[in-house]
PDB file of C-alpha atoms in Angstrom:
ATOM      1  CA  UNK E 925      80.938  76.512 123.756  1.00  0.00           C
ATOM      2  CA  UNK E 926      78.060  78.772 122.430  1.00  0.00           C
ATOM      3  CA  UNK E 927      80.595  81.462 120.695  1.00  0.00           C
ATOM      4  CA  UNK E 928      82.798  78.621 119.229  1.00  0.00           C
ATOM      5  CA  UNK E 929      79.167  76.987 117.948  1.00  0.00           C
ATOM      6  CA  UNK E 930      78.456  80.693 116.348  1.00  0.00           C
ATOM      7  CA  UNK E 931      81.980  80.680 115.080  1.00  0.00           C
ATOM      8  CA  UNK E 932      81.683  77.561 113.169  1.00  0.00           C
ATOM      9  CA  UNK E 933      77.986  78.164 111.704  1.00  0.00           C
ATOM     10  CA  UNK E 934      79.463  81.668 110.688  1.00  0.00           C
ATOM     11  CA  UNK E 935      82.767  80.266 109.135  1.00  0.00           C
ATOM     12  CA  UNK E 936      80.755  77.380 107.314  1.00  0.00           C
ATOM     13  CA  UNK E 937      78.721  79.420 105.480  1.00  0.00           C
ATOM     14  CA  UNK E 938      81.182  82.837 104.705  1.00  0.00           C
ATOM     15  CA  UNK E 939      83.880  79.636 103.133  1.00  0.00           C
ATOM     16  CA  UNK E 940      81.081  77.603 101.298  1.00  0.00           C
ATOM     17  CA  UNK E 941      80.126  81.232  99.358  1.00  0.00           C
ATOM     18  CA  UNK E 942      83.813  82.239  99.192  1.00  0.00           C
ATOM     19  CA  UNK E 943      84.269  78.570  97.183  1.00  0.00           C
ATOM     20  CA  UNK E 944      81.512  78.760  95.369  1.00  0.00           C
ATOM     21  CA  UNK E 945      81.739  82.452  94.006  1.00  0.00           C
ATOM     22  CA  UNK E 946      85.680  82.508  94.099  1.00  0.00           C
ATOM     23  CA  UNK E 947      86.280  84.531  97.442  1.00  0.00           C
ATOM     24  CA  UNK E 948      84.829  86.917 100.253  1.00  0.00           C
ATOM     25  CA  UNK E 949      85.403  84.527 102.839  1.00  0.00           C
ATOM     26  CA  UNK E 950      86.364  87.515 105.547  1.00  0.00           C
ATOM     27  CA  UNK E 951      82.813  88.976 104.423  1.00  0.00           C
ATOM     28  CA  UNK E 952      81.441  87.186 107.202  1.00  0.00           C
ATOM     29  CA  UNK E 953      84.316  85.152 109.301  1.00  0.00           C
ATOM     30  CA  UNK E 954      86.924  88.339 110.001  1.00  0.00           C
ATOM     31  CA  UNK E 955      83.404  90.736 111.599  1.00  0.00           C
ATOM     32  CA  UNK E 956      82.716  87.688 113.429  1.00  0.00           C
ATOM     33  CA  UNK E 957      86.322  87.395 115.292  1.00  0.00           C
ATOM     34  CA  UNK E 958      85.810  90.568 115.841  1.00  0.00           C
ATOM     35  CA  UNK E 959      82.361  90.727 117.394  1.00  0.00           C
ATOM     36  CA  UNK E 960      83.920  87.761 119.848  1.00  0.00           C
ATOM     37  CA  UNK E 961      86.971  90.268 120.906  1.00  0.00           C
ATOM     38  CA  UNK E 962      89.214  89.398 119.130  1.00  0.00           C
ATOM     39  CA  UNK E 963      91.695  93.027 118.058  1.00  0.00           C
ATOM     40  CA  UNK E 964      91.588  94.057 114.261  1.00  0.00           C
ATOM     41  CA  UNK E 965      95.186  92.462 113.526  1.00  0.00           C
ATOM     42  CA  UNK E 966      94.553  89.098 115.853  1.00  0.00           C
ATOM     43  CA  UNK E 967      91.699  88.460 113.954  1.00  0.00           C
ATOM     44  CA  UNK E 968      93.163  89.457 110.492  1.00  0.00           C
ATOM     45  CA  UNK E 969      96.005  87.059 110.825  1.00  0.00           C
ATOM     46  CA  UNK E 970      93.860  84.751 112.677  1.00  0.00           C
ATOM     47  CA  UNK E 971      91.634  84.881 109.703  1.00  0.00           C
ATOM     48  CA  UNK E 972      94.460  84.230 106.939  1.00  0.00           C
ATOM     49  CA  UNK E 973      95.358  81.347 108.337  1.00  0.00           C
ATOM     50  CA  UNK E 974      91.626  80.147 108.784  1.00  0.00           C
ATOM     51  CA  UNK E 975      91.717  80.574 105.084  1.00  0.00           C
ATOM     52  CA  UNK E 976      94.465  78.335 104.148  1.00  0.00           C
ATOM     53  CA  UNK E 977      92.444  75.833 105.058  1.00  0.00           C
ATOM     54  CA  UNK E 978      89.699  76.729 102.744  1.00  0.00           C
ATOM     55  CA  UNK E 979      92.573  76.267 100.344  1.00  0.00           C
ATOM     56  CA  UNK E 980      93.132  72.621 101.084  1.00  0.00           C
ATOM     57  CA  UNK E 981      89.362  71.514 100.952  1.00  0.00           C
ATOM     58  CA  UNK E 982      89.166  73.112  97.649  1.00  0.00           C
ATOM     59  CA  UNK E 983      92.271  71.432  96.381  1.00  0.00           C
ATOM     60  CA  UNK E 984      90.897  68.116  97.317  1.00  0.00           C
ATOM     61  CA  UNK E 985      87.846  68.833  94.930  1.00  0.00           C
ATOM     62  CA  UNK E 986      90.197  70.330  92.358  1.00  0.00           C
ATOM     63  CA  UNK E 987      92.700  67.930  91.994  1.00  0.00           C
ATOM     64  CA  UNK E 988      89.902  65.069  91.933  1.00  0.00           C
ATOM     65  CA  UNK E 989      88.898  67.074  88.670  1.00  0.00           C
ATOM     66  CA  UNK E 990      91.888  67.435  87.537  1.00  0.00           C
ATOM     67  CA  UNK E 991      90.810  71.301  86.809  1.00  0.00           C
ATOM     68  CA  UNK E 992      94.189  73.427  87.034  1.00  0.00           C
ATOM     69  CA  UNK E 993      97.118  73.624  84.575  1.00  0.00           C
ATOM     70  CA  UNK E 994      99.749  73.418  86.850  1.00  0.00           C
ATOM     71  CA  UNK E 995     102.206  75.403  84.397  1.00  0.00           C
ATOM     72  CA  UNK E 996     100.298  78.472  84.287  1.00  0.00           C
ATOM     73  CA  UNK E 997     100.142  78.174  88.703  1.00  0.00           C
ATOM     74  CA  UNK E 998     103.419  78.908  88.831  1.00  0.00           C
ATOM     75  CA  UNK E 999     103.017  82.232  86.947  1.00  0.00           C
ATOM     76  CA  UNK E1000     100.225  83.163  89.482  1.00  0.00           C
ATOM     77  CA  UNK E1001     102.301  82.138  92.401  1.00  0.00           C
ATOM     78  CA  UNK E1002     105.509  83.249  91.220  1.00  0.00           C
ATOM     79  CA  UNK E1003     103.654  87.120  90.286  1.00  0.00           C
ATOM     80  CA  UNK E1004     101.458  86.892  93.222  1.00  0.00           C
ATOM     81  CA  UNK E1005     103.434  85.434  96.517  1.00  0.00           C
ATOM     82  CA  UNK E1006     106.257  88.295  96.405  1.00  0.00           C
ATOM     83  CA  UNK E1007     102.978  91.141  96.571  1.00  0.00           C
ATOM     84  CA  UNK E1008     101.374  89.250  99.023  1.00  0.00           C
ATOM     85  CA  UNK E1009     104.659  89.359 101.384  1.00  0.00           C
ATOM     86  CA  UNK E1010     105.051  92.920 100.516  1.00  0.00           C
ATOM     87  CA  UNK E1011     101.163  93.481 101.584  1.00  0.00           C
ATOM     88  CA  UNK E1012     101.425  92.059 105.092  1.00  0.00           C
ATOM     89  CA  UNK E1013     104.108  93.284 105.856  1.00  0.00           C
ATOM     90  CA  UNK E1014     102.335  97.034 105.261  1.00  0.00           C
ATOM     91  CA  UNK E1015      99.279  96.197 106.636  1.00  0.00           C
ATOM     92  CA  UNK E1016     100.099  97.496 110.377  1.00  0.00           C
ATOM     93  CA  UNK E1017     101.080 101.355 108.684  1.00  0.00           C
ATOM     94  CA  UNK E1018      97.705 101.461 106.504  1.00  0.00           C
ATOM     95  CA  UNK E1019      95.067 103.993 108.240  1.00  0.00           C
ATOM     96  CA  UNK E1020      92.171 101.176 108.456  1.00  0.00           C
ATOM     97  CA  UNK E1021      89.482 103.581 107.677  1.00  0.00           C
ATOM     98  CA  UNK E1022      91.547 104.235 104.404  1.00  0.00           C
ATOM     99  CA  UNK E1023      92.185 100.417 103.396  1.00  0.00           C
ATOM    100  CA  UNK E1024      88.904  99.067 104.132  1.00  0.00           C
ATOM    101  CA  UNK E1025      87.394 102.069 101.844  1.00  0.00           C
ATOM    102  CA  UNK E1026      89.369 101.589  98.926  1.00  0.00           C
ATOM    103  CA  UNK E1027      88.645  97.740  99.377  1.00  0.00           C
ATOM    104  CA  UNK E1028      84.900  98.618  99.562  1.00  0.00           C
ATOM    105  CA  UNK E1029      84.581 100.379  96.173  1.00  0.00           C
ATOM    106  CA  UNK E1030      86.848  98.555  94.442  1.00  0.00           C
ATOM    107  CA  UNK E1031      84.981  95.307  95.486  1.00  0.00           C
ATOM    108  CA  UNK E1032      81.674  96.974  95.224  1.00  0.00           C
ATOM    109  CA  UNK E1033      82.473  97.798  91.384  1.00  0.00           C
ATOM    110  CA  UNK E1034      83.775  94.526  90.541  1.00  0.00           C
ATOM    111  CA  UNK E1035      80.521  93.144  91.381  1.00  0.00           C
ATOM    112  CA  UNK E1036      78.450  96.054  89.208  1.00  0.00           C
ATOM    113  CA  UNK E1037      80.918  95.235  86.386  1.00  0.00           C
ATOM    114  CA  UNK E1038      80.167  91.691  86.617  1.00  0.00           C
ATOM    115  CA  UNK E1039      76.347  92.791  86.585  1.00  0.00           C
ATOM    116  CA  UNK E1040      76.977  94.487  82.986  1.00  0.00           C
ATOM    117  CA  UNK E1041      78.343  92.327  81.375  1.00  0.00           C
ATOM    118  CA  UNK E1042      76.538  89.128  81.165  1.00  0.00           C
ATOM    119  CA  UNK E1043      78.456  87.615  78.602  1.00  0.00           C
ATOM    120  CA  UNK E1044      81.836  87.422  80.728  1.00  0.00           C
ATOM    121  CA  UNK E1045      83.094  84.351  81.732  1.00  0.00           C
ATOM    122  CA  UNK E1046      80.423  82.328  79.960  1.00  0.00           C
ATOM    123  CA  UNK E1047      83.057  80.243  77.884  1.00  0.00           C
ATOM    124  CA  UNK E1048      86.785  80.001  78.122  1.00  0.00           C
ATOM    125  CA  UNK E1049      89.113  81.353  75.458  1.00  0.00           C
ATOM    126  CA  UNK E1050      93.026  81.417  76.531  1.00  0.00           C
ATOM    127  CA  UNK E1051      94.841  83.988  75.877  1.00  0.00           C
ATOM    128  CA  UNK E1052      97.893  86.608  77.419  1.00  0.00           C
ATOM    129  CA  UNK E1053     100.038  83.227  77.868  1.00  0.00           C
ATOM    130  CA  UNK E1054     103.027  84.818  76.797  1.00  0.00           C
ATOM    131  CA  UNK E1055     104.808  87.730  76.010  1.00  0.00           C
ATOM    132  CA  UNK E1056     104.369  90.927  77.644  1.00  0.00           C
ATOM    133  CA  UNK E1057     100.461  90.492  77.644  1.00  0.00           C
ATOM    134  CA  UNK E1058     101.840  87.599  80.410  1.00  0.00           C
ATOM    135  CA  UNK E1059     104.001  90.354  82.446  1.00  0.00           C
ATOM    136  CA  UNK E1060     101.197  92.874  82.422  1.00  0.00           C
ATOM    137  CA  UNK E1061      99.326  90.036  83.605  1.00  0.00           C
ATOM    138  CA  UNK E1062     101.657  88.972  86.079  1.00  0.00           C
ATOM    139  CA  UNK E1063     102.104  92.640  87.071  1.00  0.00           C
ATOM    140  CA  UNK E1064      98.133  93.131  87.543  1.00  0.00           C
ATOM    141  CA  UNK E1065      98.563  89.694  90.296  1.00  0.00           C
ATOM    142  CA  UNK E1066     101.332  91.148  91.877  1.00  0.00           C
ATOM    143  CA  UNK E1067      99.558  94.414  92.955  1.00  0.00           C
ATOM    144  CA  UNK E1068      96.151  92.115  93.850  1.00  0.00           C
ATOM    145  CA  UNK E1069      99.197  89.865  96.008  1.00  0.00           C
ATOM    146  CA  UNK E1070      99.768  92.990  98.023  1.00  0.00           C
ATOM    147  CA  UNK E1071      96.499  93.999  98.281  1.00  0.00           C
ATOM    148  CA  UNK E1072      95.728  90.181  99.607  1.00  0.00           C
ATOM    149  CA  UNK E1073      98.133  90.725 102.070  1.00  0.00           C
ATOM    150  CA  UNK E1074      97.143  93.677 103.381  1.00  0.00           C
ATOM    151  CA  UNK E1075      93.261  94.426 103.302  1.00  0.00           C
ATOM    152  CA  UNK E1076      91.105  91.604 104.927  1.00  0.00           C
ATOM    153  CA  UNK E1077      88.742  90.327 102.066  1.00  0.00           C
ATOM    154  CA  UNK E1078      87.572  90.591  98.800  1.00  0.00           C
ATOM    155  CA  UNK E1079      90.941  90.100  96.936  1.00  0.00           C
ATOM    156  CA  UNK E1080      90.194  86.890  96.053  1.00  0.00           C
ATOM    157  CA  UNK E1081      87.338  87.862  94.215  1.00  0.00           C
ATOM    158  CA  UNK E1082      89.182  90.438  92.171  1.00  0.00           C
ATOM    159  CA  UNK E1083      91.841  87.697  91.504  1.00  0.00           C
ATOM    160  CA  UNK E1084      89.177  85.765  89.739  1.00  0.00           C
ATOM    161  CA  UNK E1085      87.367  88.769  87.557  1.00  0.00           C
ATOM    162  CA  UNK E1086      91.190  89.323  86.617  1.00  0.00           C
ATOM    163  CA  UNK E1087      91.685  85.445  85.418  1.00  0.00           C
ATOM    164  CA  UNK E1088      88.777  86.069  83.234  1.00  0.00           C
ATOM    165  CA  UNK E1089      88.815  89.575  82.261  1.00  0.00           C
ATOM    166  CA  UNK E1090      92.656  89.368  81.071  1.00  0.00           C
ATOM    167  CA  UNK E1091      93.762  85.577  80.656  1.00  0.00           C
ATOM    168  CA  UNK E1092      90.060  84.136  78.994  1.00  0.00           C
ATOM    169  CA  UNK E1093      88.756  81.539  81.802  1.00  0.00           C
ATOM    170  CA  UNK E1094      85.343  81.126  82.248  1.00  0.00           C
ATOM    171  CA  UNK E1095      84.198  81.821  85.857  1.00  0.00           C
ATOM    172  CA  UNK E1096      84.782  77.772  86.670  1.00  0.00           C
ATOM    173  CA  UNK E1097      88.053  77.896  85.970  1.00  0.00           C
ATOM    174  CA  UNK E1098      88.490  81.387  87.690  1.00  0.00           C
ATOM    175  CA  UNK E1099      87.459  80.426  90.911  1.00  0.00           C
ATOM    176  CA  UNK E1100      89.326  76.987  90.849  1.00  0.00           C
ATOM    177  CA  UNK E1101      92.563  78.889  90.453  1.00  0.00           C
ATOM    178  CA  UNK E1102      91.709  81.136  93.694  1.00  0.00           C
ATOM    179  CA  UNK E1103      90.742  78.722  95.908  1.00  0.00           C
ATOM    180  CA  UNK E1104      93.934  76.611  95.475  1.00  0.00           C
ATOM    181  CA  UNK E1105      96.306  79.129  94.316  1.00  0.00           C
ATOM    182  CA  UNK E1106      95.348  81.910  96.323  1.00  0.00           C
ATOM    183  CA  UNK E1107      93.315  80.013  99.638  1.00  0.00           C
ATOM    184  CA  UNK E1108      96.064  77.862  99.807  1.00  0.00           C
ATOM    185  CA  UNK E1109      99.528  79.803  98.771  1.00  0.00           C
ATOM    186  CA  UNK E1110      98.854  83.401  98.722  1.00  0.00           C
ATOM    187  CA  UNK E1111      96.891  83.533 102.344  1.00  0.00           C
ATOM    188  CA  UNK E1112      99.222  80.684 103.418  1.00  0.00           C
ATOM    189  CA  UNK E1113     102.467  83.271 102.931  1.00  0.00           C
ATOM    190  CA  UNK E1114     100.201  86.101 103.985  1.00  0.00           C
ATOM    191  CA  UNK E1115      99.164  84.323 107.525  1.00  0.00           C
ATOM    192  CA  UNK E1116     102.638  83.642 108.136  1.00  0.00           C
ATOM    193  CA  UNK E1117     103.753  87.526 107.489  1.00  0.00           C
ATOM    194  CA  UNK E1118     100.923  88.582 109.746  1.00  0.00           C
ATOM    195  CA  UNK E1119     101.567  86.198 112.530  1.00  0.00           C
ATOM    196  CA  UNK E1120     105.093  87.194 112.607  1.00  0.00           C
ATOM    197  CA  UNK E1121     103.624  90.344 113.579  1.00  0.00           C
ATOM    198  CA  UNK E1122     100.479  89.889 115.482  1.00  0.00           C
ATOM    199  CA  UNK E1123     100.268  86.839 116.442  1.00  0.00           C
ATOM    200  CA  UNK E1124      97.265  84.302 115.893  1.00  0.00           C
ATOM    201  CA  UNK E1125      94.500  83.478 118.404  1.00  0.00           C
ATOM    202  CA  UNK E1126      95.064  79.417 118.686  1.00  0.00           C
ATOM    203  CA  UNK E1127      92.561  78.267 120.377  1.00  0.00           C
ATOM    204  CA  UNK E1128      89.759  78.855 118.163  1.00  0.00           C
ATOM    205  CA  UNK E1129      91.984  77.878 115.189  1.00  0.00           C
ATOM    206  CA  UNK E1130      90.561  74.020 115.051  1.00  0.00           C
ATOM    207  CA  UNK E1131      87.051  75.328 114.520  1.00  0.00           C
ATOM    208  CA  UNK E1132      87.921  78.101 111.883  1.00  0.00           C
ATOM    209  CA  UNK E1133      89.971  75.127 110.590  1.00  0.00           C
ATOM    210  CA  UNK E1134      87.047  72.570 110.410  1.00  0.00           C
ATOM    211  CA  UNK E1135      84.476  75.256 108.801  1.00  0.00           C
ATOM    212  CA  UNK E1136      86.521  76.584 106.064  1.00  0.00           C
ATOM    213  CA  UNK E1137      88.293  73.157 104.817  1.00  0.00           C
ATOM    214  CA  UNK E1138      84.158  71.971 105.058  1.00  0.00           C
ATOM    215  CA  UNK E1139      83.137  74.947 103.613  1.00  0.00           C
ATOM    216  CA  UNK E1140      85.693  74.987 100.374  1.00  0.00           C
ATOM    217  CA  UNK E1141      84.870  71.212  99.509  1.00  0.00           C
ATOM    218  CA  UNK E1142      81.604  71.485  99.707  1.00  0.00           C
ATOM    219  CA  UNK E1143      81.604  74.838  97.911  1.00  0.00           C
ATOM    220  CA  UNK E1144      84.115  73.201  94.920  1.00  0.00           C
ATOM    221  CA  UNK E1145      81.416  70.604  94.260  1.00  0.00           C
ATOM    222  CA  UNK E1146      78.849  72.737  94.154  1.00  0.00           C
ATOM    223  CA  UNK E1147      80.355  74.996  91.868  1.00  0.00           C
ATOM    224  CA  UNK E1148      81.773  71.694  89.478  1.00  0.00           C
ATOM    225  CA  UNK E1149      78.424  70.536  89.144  1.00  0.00           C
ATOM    226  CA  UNK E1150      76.752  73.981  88.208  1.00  0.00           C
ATOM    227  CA  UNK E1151      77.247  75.738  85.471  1.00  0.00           C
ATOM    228  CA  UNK E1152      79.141  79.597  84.793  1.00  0.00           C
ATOM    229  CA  UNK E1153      75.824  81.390  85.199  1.00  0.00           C
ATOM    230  CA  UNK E1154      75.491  80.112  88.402  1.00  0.00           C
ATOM    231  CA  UNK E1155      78.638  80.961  89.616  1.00  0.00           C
ATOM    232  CA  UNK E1156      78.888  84.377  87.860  1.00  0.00           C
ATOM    233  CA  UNK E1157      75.335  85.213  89.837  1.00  0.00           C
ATOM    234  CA  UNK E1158      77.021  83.920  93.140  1.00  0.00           C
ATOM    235  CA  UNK E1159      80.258  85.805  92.305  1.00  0.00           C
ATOM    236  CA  UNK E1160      77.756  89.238  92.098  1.00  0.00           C
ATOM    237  CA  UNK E1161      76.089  88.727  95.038  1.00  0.00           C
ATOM    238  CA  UNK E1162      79.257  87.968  97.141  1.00  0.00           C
ATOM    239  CA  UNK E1163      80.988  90.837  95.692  1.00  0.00           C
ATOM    240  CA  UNK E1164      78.108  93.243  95.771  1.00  0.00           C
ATOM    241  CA  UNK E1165      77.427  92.230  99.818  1.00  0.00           C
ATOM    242  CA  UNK E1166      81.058  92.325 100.613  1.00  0.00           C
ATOM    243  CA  UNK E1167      81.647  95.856  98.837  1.00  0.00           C
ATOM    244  CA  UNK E1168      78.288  97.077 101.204  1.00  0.00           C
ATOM    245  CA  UNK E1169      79.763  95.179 103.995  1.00  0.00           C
ATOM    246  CA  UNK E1170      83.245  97.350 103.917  1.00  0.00           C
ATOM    247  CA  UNK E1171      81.646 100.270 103.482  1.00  0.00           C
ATOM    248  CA  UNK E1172      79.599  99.779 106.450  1.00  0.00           C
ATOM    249  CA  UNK E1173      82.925  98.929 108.694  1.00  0.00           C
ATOM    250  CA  UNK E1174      84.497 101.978 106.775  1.00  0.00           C
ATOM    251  CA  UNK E1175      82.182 104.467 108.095  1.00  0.00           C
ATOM    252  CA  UNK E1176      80.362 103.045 111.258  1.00  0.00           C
TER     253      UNK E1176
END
């Protein structure tokens, strides 16, 4: 009772940040399963799935809001689902020194970008809807699909600098679009890859469960009824403290 307690303080707070900032849920909830004994790809898949369910309470929110164009989700899925496959199905041949290093600068530097520019994200402007800005686009999700699949967190959070960076959503919009698209879908497809192969821990999945669909409605309102600064400043710190985080696992 005490570790599955820990386990659902833990997972409460890693999905209410991941909501609100638009992802690094395994910051905090994939060290955890570890720590409690669970092995590396046990706890990854266990993790993924744990995920989807952050997914579903920020879908709730979301579709409440009516925030997501539905038409422009089936690019992301339709780009990012095949990469994610790909990913997890990889995952087992990557050197994990190796993966979680290239995770931990490439997070790390997504949250000193974000730092720089203090404009970004601020106010939507659409663009890269069609065309082959959309394929380079699409292309960009695909290879952040496999990296979803295959490295254990962060990858939401670059799939939400990309959404503004490339295709002009403000950081609301971003992060709506990962938590459904990519909480729900993309780590839905990659838990099911990974349990193929690993297998998931089941009995702590109810608590995992109950934190992160908690965690991702509570972490949707929040981030509805605050503005784009404050979810560009939670997006930095999440990044920033995952990026640290990897590099610490990396090297340690």
């Amino acid at each position: 009772m005490p570790d599955l307690i820990l386990l659902f303080v833990v997972s409460l707070i890693a999905n209410t940040l991941s909501s609100l900032a638009g992802g690094g849920a395994g910051l905090l909830q994939l060290p955890i399963l570890l720590f409690l004994g669970l092995a590396f790809p046990v706890a990854l898949a266990t993790h993924k799935l744990a995920s989807v369910a952050l997914g579903v309470g920020a879908t709730l929110k979301h579709l409440r809001a009516r925030t997501l164009d539905w038409r422009f989700s089936l690019v992301v899925l339709g780009f990012g689902l095949p990469g994610v496959w790909l990913g997890a199905r990889l995952i087992l041949s990557i050197p994990e020194h190796t993966a979680l290093l290239a995770l931990a600068i490439l997070t790390t530097g997504l949250g000193a970008h974000s730092l720089l520019s203090p404009a970004q994200g601020q106010h939507a402007a659409p663009r890269a809807r069609e065309g082959w800005r959309l394929w380079l686009g699409g292309g960009v999700l695909f290879l952040i699909g496999v990296l979803n699949g295959s490295l254990t967190s962060g990858t939401g959070l670059f799939v939400t600098l990309w959404l503004i960076g490339w295709f002009g959503m403000d950081y609301k919009q971003a992060v709506a679009y990962t938590l459904v698209l990519v909480g729900l879908f993309w780590n839905g497809a990659g838990a099911i890859a990974l349990a193929m192969q690993a297998g998931i821990h089941w009995p702590w999945v109810p608590v995992l469960l109950a934190a992160s669909v908690l965690g991702g409605y509570l972490g949707a309102h929040w981030g509805l009824a605050r503005g784009n600064r404050t979810i560009k400043r939670a997006f930095e710190a999440v990044t920033i403290a995952t990026g640290l985080s990897l590099f610490a696992k990396a090297w340690l």
